[in-house]
């Protein structure tokens, strides 16, 4: 089954310009999970669902993750019309599936929307996290011969994940739980996992102890933290050699 068989054109109504349009979306239950990376990125067989996460209005250029697509105040809407829609000129090819470059362009439109919307730190963080993961998948999809391109993509991944971590730390201090739809424990587990991925050892330890002292932490969550700890310690060992 190809990626095109796992997506369909879903109808949306733009909250900015009121246009009706269709956007490729992953069919429910069609993406089969393979495994999960250290920082909780889930990998699927024959498809990268992250490529389809941005809904982009082809008429006015407004773009957002589905979770935030309809959340626009009157003030934000006016700003978006003035600063994005008026100058938006982009012709989209009608496609049956997106490649990584299509997806990156869509995320860039979503970042632009978020800047104009003056979105919360959590929304920027979530975009950065997904963009970082998208670059990882892109790099992994390339042939070993394309070392230079792979290295460039890995560098982008690292930058976006670092930005995600910084936005999330601020969101954690300033915003109310749930953040990005995650309860406190899930969000802290994501932060701890990101720290391990990014080799931020001090911060990783801080979040691990916060989680382990949380009375709501289940055995499953604690086991995950012990796995992360082991990973962090083994990497510490490598550094000292
Ligand atoms: Zn629109």
PDB file of C-alpha atoms and ligand atoms in Angstrom:
ATOM      1  CA  UNK A   1       0.000   0.000   0.000  1.00  0.00           C
ATOM      2  CA  UNK A   2       1.424   3.369  -0.992  1.00  0.00           C
ATOM      3  CA  UNK A   3       1.161   6.562   1.024  1.00  0.00           C
ATOM      4  CA  UNK A   4      -1.461   7.919  -1.413  1.00  0.00           C
ATOM      5  CA  UNK A   5      -3.776   5.019  -0.465  1.00  0.00           C
ATOM      6  CA  UNK A   6      -3.620   6.037   3.168  1.00  0.00           C
ATOM      7  CA  UNK A   7      -4.712   9.646   2.751  1.00  0.00           C
ATOM      8  CA  UNK A   8      -7.848  11.341   1.478  1.00  0.00           C
ATOM      9  CA  UNK A   9      -9.039  14.833   0.678  1.00  0.00           C
ATOM     10  CA  UNK A  10     -10.938  16.148   3.673  1.00  0.00           C
ATOM     11  CA  UNK A  11     -13.170  19.234   3.452  1.00  0.00           C
ATOM     12  CA  UNK A  12     -12.448  22.297   5.566  1.00  0.00           C
ATOM     13  CA  UNK A  13     -13.854  25.784   5.880  1.00  0.00           C
ATOM     14  CA  UNK A  14     -11.286  28.530   6.367  1.00  0.00           C
ATOM     15  CA  UNK A  15     -12.001  30.591   9.530  1.00  0.00           C
ATOM     16  CA  UNK A  16     -10.293  33.609   7.929  1.00  0.00           C
ATOM     17  CA  UNK A  17     -11.633  33.897   4.359  1.00  0.00           C
ATOM     18  CA  UNK A  18     -14.610  31.485   4.640  1.00  0.00           C
ATOM     19  CA  UNK A  19     -13.484  29.501   1.562  1.00  0.00           C
ATOM     20  CA  UNK A  20     -14.279  25.819   1.393  1.00  0.00           C
ATOM     21  CA  UNK A  21     -11.289  23.727   0.405  1.00  0.00           C
ATOM     22  CA  UNK A  22      -9.903  20.212   0.617  1.00  0.00           C
ATOM     23  CA  UNK A  23      -6.691  19.119   2.276  1.00  0.00           C
ATOM     24  CA  UNK A  24      -4.944  15.739   2.322  1.00  0.00           C
ATOM     25  CA  UNK A  25      -5.451  13.982   5.649  1.00  0.00           C
ATOM     26  CA  UNK A  26      -4.452  10.535   6.917  1.00  0.00           C
ATOM     27  CA  UNK A  27      -7.334   8.042   6.899  1.00  0.00           C
ATOM     28  CA  UNK A  28      -8.249   6.855  10.372  1.00  0.00           C
ATOM     29  CA  UNK A  29      -6.755   3.516  11.304  1.00  0.00           C
ATOM     30  CA  UNK A  30      -4.603   3.320   8.146  1.00  0.00           C
ATOM     31  CA  UNK A  31      -1.251   4.232   9.681  1.00  0.00           C
ATOM     32  CA  UNK A  32       0.345   1.182  11.289  1.00  0.00           C
ATOM     33  CA  UNK A  33       2.772   1.911  14.083  1.00  0.00           C
ATOM     34  CA  UNK A  34       6.273   0.400  13.927  1.00  0.00           C
ATOM     35  CA  UNK A  35       8.066   1.855  16.944  1.00  0.00           C
ATOM     36  CA  UNK A  36       8.713   4.947  19.044  1.00  0.00           C
ATOM     37  CA  UNK A  37      11.909   7.037  19.217  1.00  0.00           C
ATOM     38  CA  UNK A  38      13.554   8.187  22.473  1.00  0.00           C
ATOM     39  CA  UNK A  39      11.673  11.494  22.394  1.00  0.00           C
ATOM     40  CA  UNK A  40       8.285   9.804  21.845  1.00  0.00           C
ATOM     41  CA  UNK A  41       8.096  10.321  18.072  1.00  0.00           C
ATOM     42  CA  UNK A  42       5.987   7.498  16.701  1.00  0.00           C
ATOM     43  CA  UNK A  43       7.078   5.848  13.438  1.00  0.00           C
ATOM     44  CA  UNK A  44       4.610   4.232  11.033  1.00  0.00           C
ATOM     45  CA  UNK A  45       4.863   1.737   8.209  1.00  0.00           C
ATOM     46  CA  UNK A  46       4.842   3.258   4.684  1.00  0.00           C
ATOM     47  CA  UNK A  47       3.667   6.682   5.797  1.00  0.00           C
ATOM     48  CA  UNK A  48       4.852   9.738   7.720  1.00  0.00           C
ATOM     49  CA  UNK A  49       1.612  11.259   9.083  1.00  0.00           C
ATOM     50  CA  UNK A  50       3.448  14.421  10.194  1.00  0.00           C
ATOM     51  CA  UNK A  51       3.485  15.495   6.529  1.00  0.00           C
ATOM     52  CA  UNK A  52      -0.293  15.879   6.644  1.00  0.00           C
ATOM     53  CA  UNK A  53      -0.613  17.712   9.958  1.00  0.00           C
ATOM     54  CA  UNK A  54      -0.813  21.249   8.599  1.00  0.00           C
ATOM     55  CA  UNK A  55      -4.097  22.495   7.176  1.00  0.00           C
ATOM     56  CA  UNK A  56      -3.386  25.276   4.724  1.00  0.00           C
ATOM     57  CA  UNK A  57      -6.036  27.401   3.047  1.00  0.00           C
ATOM     58  CA  UNK A  58      -4.987  27.592  -0.620  1.00  0.00           C
ATOM     59  CA  UNK A  59      -7.003  30.789  -1.084  1.00  0.00           C
ATOM     60  CA  UNK A  60      -5.627  33.050   1.683  1.00  0.00           C
ATOM     61  CA  UNK A  61      -2.506  31.310   3.073  1.00  0.00           C
ATOM     62  CA  UNK A  62      -3.798  30.787   6.610  1.00  0.00           C
ATOM     63  CA  UNK A  63      -2.211  27.606   8.010  1.00  0.00           C
ATOM     64  CA  UNK A  64      -2.264  25.764  11.327  1.00  0.00           C
ATOM     65  CA  UNK A  65      -2.175  22.374  12.998  1.00  0.00           C
ATOM     66  CA  UNK A  66      -5.694  20.910  13.108  1.00  0.00           C
ATOM     67  CA  UNK A  67      -5.857  21.399  16.899  1.00  0.00           C
ATOM     68  CA  UNK A  68      -5.472  25.180  16.478  1.00  0.00           C
ATOM     69  CA  UNK A  69      -7.104  25.676  13.064  1.00  0.00           C
ATOM     70  CA  UNK A  70     -10.432  27.078  14.268  1.00  0.00           C
ATOM     71  CA  UNK A  71      -9.051  28.883  17.302  1.00  0.00           C
ATOM     72  CA  UNK A  72      -8.799  32.453  16.041  1.00  0.00           C
ATOM     73  CA  UNK A  73      -9.926  35.608  17.815  1.00  0.00           C
ATOM     74  CA  UNK A  74     -11.391  38.580  15.920  1.00  0.00           C
ATOM     75  CA  UNK A  75      -8.153  40.492  16.569  1.00  0.00           C
ATOM     76  CA  UNK A  76      -5.988  37.663  15.231  1.00  0.00           C
ATOM     77  CA  UNK A  77      -8.238  37.288  12.193  1.00  0.00           C
ATOM     78  CA  UNK A  78      -7.824  40.962  11.301  1.00  0.00           C
ATOM     79  CA  UNK A  79      -4.041  40.712  11.634  1.00  0.00           C
ATOM     80  CA  UNK A  80      -3.935  37.592   9.475  1.00  0.00           C
ATOM     81  CA  UNK A  81      -6.001  39.268   6.752  1.00  0.00           C
ATOM     82  CA  UNK A  82      -3.730  42.348   6.789  1.00  0.00           C
ATOM     83  CA  UNK A  83      -0.382  40.605   7.089  1.00  0.00           C
ATOM     84  CA  UNK A  84      -0.843  37.294   5.255  1.00  0.00           C
ATOM     85  CA  UNK A  85      -3.913  37.122   3.027  1.00  0.00           C
ATOM     86  CA  UNK A  86      -3.429  40.461   1.245  1.00  0.00           C
ATOM     87  CA  UNK A  87      -0.034  39.479  -0.117  1.00  0.00           C
ATOM     88  CA  UNK A  88      -0.565  35.714  -0.396  1.00  0.00           C
ATOM     89  CA  UNK A  89       0.269  34.368  -3.874  1.00  0.00           C
ATOM     90  CA  UNK A  90       1.037  30.700  -4.140  1.00  0.00           C
ATOM     91  CA  UNK A  91      -0.127  28.101  -6.589  1.00  0.00           C
ATOM     92  CA  UNK A  92      -0.461  24.609  -5.183  1.00  0.00           C
ATOM     93  CA  UNK A  93      -0.259  21.543  -7.366  1.00  0.00           C
ATOM     94  CA  UNK A  94      -3.103  19.109  -6.847  1.00  0.00           C
ATOM     95  CA  UNK A  95      -1.349  16.071  -5.339  1.00  0.00           C
ATOM     96  CA  UNK A  96      -2.310  12.602  -4.125  1.00  0.00           C
ATOM     97  CA  UNK A  97       0.430  12.603  -1.514  1.00  0.00           C
ATOM     98  CA  UNK A  98       2.981  15.075  -0.137  1.00  0.00           C
ATOM     99  CA  UNK A  99       6.733  14.729  -0.305  1.00  0.00           C
ATOM    100  CA  UNK A 100       8.933  16.090   2.483  1.00  0.00           C
ATOM    101  CA  UNK A 101       9.573  19.395   0.723  1.00  0.00           C
ATOM    102  CA  UNK A 102       5.808  19.968   0.305  1.00  0.00           C
ATOM    103  CA  UNK A 103       5.385  19.313   4.010  1.00  0.00           C
ATOM    104  CA  UNK A 104       8.195  21.685   5.020  1.00  0.00           C
ATOM    105  CA  UNK A 105       6.601  24.463   2.926  1.00  0.00           C
ATOM    106  CA  UNK A 106       3.286  23.853   4.697  1.00  0.00           C
ATOM    107  CA  UNK A 107       4.933  24.036   8.133  1.00  0.00           C
ATOM    108  CA  UNK A 108       6.601  27.318   7.126  1.00  0.00           C
ATOM    109  CA  UNK A 109       3.175  28.780   6.348  1.00  0.00           C
ATOM    110  CA  UNK A 110       1.981  27.587   9.756  1.00  0.00           C
ATOM    111  CA  UNK A 111       4.949  29.293  11.454  1.00  0.00           C
ATOM    112  CA  UNK A 112       4.090  32.507   9.618  1.00  0.00           C
ATOM    113  CA  UNK A 113       0.463  32.273  10.760  1.00  0.00           C
ATOM    114  CA  UNK A 114       1.589  31.640  14.353  1.00  0.00           C
ATOM    115  CA  UNK A 115       3.853  34.685  14.309  1.00  0.00           C
ATOM    116  CA  UNK A 116       1.051  36.923  13.051  1.00  0.00           C
ATOM    117  CA  UNK A 117      -1.434  35.339  15.476  1.00  0.00           C
ATOM    118  CA  UNK A 118       1.066  35.833  18.313  1.00  0.00           C
ATOM    119  CA  UNK A 119       0.350  32.276  19.366  1.00  0.00           C
ATOM    120  CA  UNK A 120       1.107  30.877  22.796  1.00  0.00           C
ATOM    121  CA  UNK A 121       4.536  29.375  23.503  1.00  0.00           C
ATOM    122  CA  UNK A 122       2.986  25.911  23.571  1.00  0.00           C
ATOM    123  CA  UNK A 123       1.679  26.268  20.010  1.00  0.00           C
ATOM    124  CA  UNK A 124       5.129  27.376  18.743  1.00  0.00           C
ATOM    125  CA  UNK A 125       6.708  24.548  20.699  1.00  0.00           C
ATOM    126  CA  UNK A 126       4.377  21.978  19.197  1.00  0.00           C
ATOM    127  CA  UNK A 127       5.092  23.252  15.672  1.00  0.00           C
ATOM    128  CA  UNK A 128       8.852  23.155  16.315  1.00  0.00           C
ATOM    129  CA  UNK A 129       8.617  19.631  17.723  1.00  0.00           C
ATOM    130  CA  UNK A 130       6.722  18.331  14.699  1.00  0.00           C
ATOM    131  CA  UNK A 131       9.001  20.181  12.266  1.00  0.00           C
ATOM    132  CA  UNK A 132      12.065  18.714  14.003  1.00  0.00           C
ATOM    133  CA  UNK A 133      10.598  15.219  13.754  1.00  0.00           C
ATOM    134  CA  UNK A 134       9.709  15.821  10.114  1.00  0.00           C
ATOM    135  CA  UNK A 135      13.359  16.661   9.350  1.00  0.00           C
ATOM    136  CA  UNK A 136      14.405  13.456  11.138  1.00  0.00           C
ATOM    137  CA  UNK A 137      12.079  11.368   8.979  1.00  0.00           C
ATOM    138  CA  UNK A 138      13.273  13.201   5.875  1.00  0.00           C
ATOM    139  CA  UNK A 139      16.927  12.444   6.731  1.00  0.00           C
ATOM    140  CA  UNK A 140      16.095   8.793   7.473  1.00  0.00           C
ATOM    141  CA  UNK A 141      14.297   8.453   4.131  1.00  0.00           C
ATOM    142  CA  UNK A 142      17.447   9.335   2.171  1.00  0.00           C
ATOM    143  CA  UNK A 143      19.993   6.974   0.737  1.00  0.00           C
ATOM    144  CA  UNK A 144      23.317   6.544   2.561  1.00  0.00           C
ATOM    145  CA  UNK A 145      25.027   8.157  -0.438  1.00  0.00           C
ATOM    146  CA  UNK A 146      23.364  11.495   0.311  1.00  0.00           C
ATOM    147  CA  UNK A 147      25.520  12.166   3.376  1.00  0.00           C
ATOM    148  CA  UNK A 148      25.733  15.931   2.902  1.00  0.00           C
ATOM    149  CA  UNK A 149      21.973  16.439   2.587  1.00  0.00           C
ATOM    150  CA  UNK A 150      21.369  14.053   5.501  1.00  0.00           C
ATOM    151  CA  UNK A 151      23.743  16.063   7.715  1.00  0.00           C
ATOM    152  CA  UNK A 152      21.972  19.310   6.782  1.00  0.00           C
ATOM    153  CA  UNK A 153      18.593  17.831   7.644  1.00  0.00           C
ATOM    154  CA  UNK A 154      19.881  16.457  10.965  1.00  0.00           C
ATOM    155  CA  UNK A 155      21.183  19.931  11.802  1.00  0.00           C
ATOM    156  CA  UNK A 156      17.721  21.406  11.093  1.00  0.00           C
ATOM    157  CA  UNK A 157      16.145  18.690  13.242  1.00  0.00           C
ATOM    158  CA  UNK A 158      18.380  19.628  16.155  1.00  0.00           C
ATOM    159  CA  UNK A 159      17.635  23.349  15.830  1.00  0.00           C
ATOM    160  CA  UNK A 160      13.888  22.792  15.778  1.00  0.00           C
ATOM    161  CA  UNK A 161      13.953  20.360  18.701  1.00  0.00           C
ATOM    162  CA  UNK A 162      16.050  22.788  20.750  1.00  0.00           C
ATOM    163  CA  UNK A 163      13.542  25.536  19.994  1.00  0.00           C
ATOM    164  CA  UNK A 164      10.686  23.195  20.900  1.00  0.00           C
ATOM    165  CA  UNK A 165      12.303  22.506  24.262  1.00  0.00           C
ATOM    166  CA  UNK A 166      12.773  26.222  24.990  1.00  0.00           C
ATOM    167  CA  UNK A 167       9.177  27.081  24.030  1.00  0.00           C
ATOM    168  CA  UNK A 168       7.859  24.168  26.098  1.00  0.00           C
ATOM    169  CA  UNK A 169       9.844  25.208  29.180  1.00  0.00           C
ATOM    170  CA  UNK A 170       8.330  28.690  28.954  1.00  0.00           C
ATOM    171  CA  UNK A 171       4.869  27.232  28.314  1.00  0.00           C
ATOM    172  CA  UNK A 172       5.247  25.023  31.386  1.00  0.00           C
ATOM    173  CA  UNK A 173       5.992  28.086  33.530  1.00  0.00           C
ATOM    174  CA  UNK A 174       3.319  30.348  32.047  1.00  0.00           C
ATOM    175  CA  UNK A 175       0.429  28.214  30.790  1.00  0.00           C
ATOM    176  CA  UNK A 176      -2.190  26.111  32.506  1.00  0.00           C
ATOM    177  CA  UNK A 177      -2.281  22.337  32.071  1.00  0.00           C
ATOM    178  CA  UNK A 178      -3.290  20.663  29.768  1.00  0.00           C
ATOM    179  CA  UNK A 179      -0.615  21.980  27.412  1.00  0.00           C
ATOM    180  CA  UNK A 180      -0.963  20.917  23.741  1.00  0.00           C
ATOM    181  CA  UNK A 181      -3.661  18.524  24.966  1.00  0.00           C
ATOM    182  CA  UNK A 182      -1.228  16.757  27.331  1.00  0.00           C
ATOM    183  CA  UNK A 183      -1.724  16.436  31.085  1.00  0.00           C
ATOM    184  CA  UNK A 184       1.110  17.532  33.380  1.00  0.00           C
ATOM    185  CA  UNK A 185       2.704  14.101  33.641  1.00  0.00           C
ATOM    186  CA  UNK A 186       2.635  13.420  29.892  1.00  0.00           C
ATOM    187  CA  UNK A 187       4.030  16.864  29.165  1.00  0.00           C
ATOM    188  CA  UNK A 188       6.871  16.433  31.696  1.00  0.00           C
ATOM    189  CA  UNK A 189       7.642  13.009  30.229  1.00  0.00           C
ATOM    190  CA  UNK A 190       7.914  14.612  26.792  1.00  0.00           C
ATOM    191  CA  UNK A 191      10.274  17.267  28.206  1.00  0.00           C
ATOM    192  CA  UNK A 192      12.447  14.651  29.927  1.00  0.00           C
ATOM    193  CA  UNK A 193      12.564  12.580  26.718  1.00  0.00           C
ATOM    194  CA  UNK A 194      13.484  15.614  24.633  1.00  0.00           C
ATOM    195  CA  UNK A 195      16.306  16.429  27.078  1.00  0.00           C
ATOM    196  CA  UNK A 196      17.728  12.925  26.661  1.00  0.00           C
ATOM    197  CA  UNK A 197      17.468  13.175  22.865  1.00  0.00           C
ATOM    198  CA  UNK A 198      19.201  16.578  22.949  1.00  0.00           C
ATOM    199  CA  UNK A 199      21.795  15.462  25.533  1.00  0.00           C
ATOM    200  CA  UNK A 200      20.696  18.132  28.002  1.00  0.00           C
ATOM    201  CA  UNK A 201      21.814  16.120  31.006  1.00  0.00           C
ATOM    202  CA  UNK A 202      21.107  18.504  33.868  1.00  0.00           C
ATOM    203  CA  UNK A 203      17.636  19.367  32.578  1.00  0.00           C
ATOM    204  CA  UNK A 204      16.900  15.697  31.937  1.00  0.00           C
ATOM    205  CA  UNK A 205      17.683  14.852  35.562  1.00  0.00           C
ATOM    206  CA  UNK A 206      15.519  17.731  36.771  1.00  0.00           C
ATOM    207  CA  UNK A 207      12.445  16.562  34.856  1.00  0.00           C
ATOM    208  CA  UNK A 208      13.019  12.922  35.760  1.00  0.00           C
ATOM    209  CA  UNK A 209      12.992  13.696  39.465  1.00  0.00           C
ATOM    210  CA  UNK A 210       9.888  15.880  39.060  1.00  0.00           C
ATOM    211  CA  UNK A 211       8.120  12.956  37.380  1.00  0.00           C
ATOM    212  CA  UNK A 212       9.301  10.323  39.867  1.00  0.00           C
ATOM    213  CA  UNK A 213       8.046  12.421  42.772  1.00  0.00           C
ATOM    214  CA  UNK A 214       4.638  12.972  41.125  1.00  0.00           C
ATOM    215  CA  UNK A 215       2.089  10.935  43.083  1.00  0.00           C
ATOM    216  CA  UNK A 216       0.110  10.269  39.896  1.00  0.00           C
ATOM    217  CA  UNK A 217       3.050   8.613  38.105  1.00  0.00           C
ATOM    218  CA  UNK A 218       2.024   5.081  37.146  1.00  0.00           C
ATOM    219  CA  UNK A 219       4.399   2.139  36.950  1.00  0.00           C
ATOM    220  CA  UNK A 220       4.412   2.508  33.163  1.00  0.00           C
ATOM    221  CA  UNK A 221       5.527   6.146  33.386  1.00  0.00           C
ATOM    222  CA  UNK A 222       8.179   5.308  35.981  1.00  0.00           C
ATOM    223  CA  UNK A 223       9.508   2.450  33.829  1.00  0.00           C
ATOM    224  CA  UNK A 224       9.815   4.864  30.925  1.00  0.00           C
ATOM    225  CA  UNK A 225      11.810   7.243  33.141  1.00  0.00           C
ATOM    226  CA  UNK A 226      14.109   4.433  34.320  1.00  0.00           C
ATOM    227  CA  UNK A 227      14.730   3.536  30.662  1.00  0.00           C
ATOM    228  CA  UNK A 228      15.589   7.151  29.912  1.00  0.00           C
ATOM    229  CA  UNK A 229      17.900   7.288  32.925  1.00  0.00           C
ATOM    230  CA  UNK A 230      19.738   4.214  31.753  1.00  0.00           C
ATOM    231  CA  UNK A 231      20.117   5.720  28.306  1.00  0.00           C
ATOM    232  CA  UNK A 232      21.411   8.972  29.749  1.00  0.00           C
ATOM    233  CA  UNK A 233      23.917   7.167  32.006  1.00  0.00           C
ATOM    234  CA  UNK A 234      25.217   5.001  29.149  1.00  0.00           C
ATOM    235  CA  UNK A 235      25.733   8.119  27.039  1.00  0.00           C
ATOM    236  CA  UNK A 236      27.496   9.806  29.966  1.00  0.00           C
ATOM    237  CA  UNK A 237      29.848   6.859  30.049  1.00  0.00           C
ATOM    238  CA  UNK A 238      30.676   7.242  26.384  1.00  0.00           C
ATOM    239  CA  UNK A 239      31.605  10.894  26.921  1.00  0.00           C
ATOM    240  CA  UNK A 240      34.128  10.045  29.605  1.00  0.00           C
ATOM    241  CA  UNK A 241      36.012   7.505  27.551  1.00  0.00           C
TER     242      UNK A 241
HETATM  243 ZN1  LIG B   1      -8.599  31.164   3.777  1.00  0.00          ZN
END
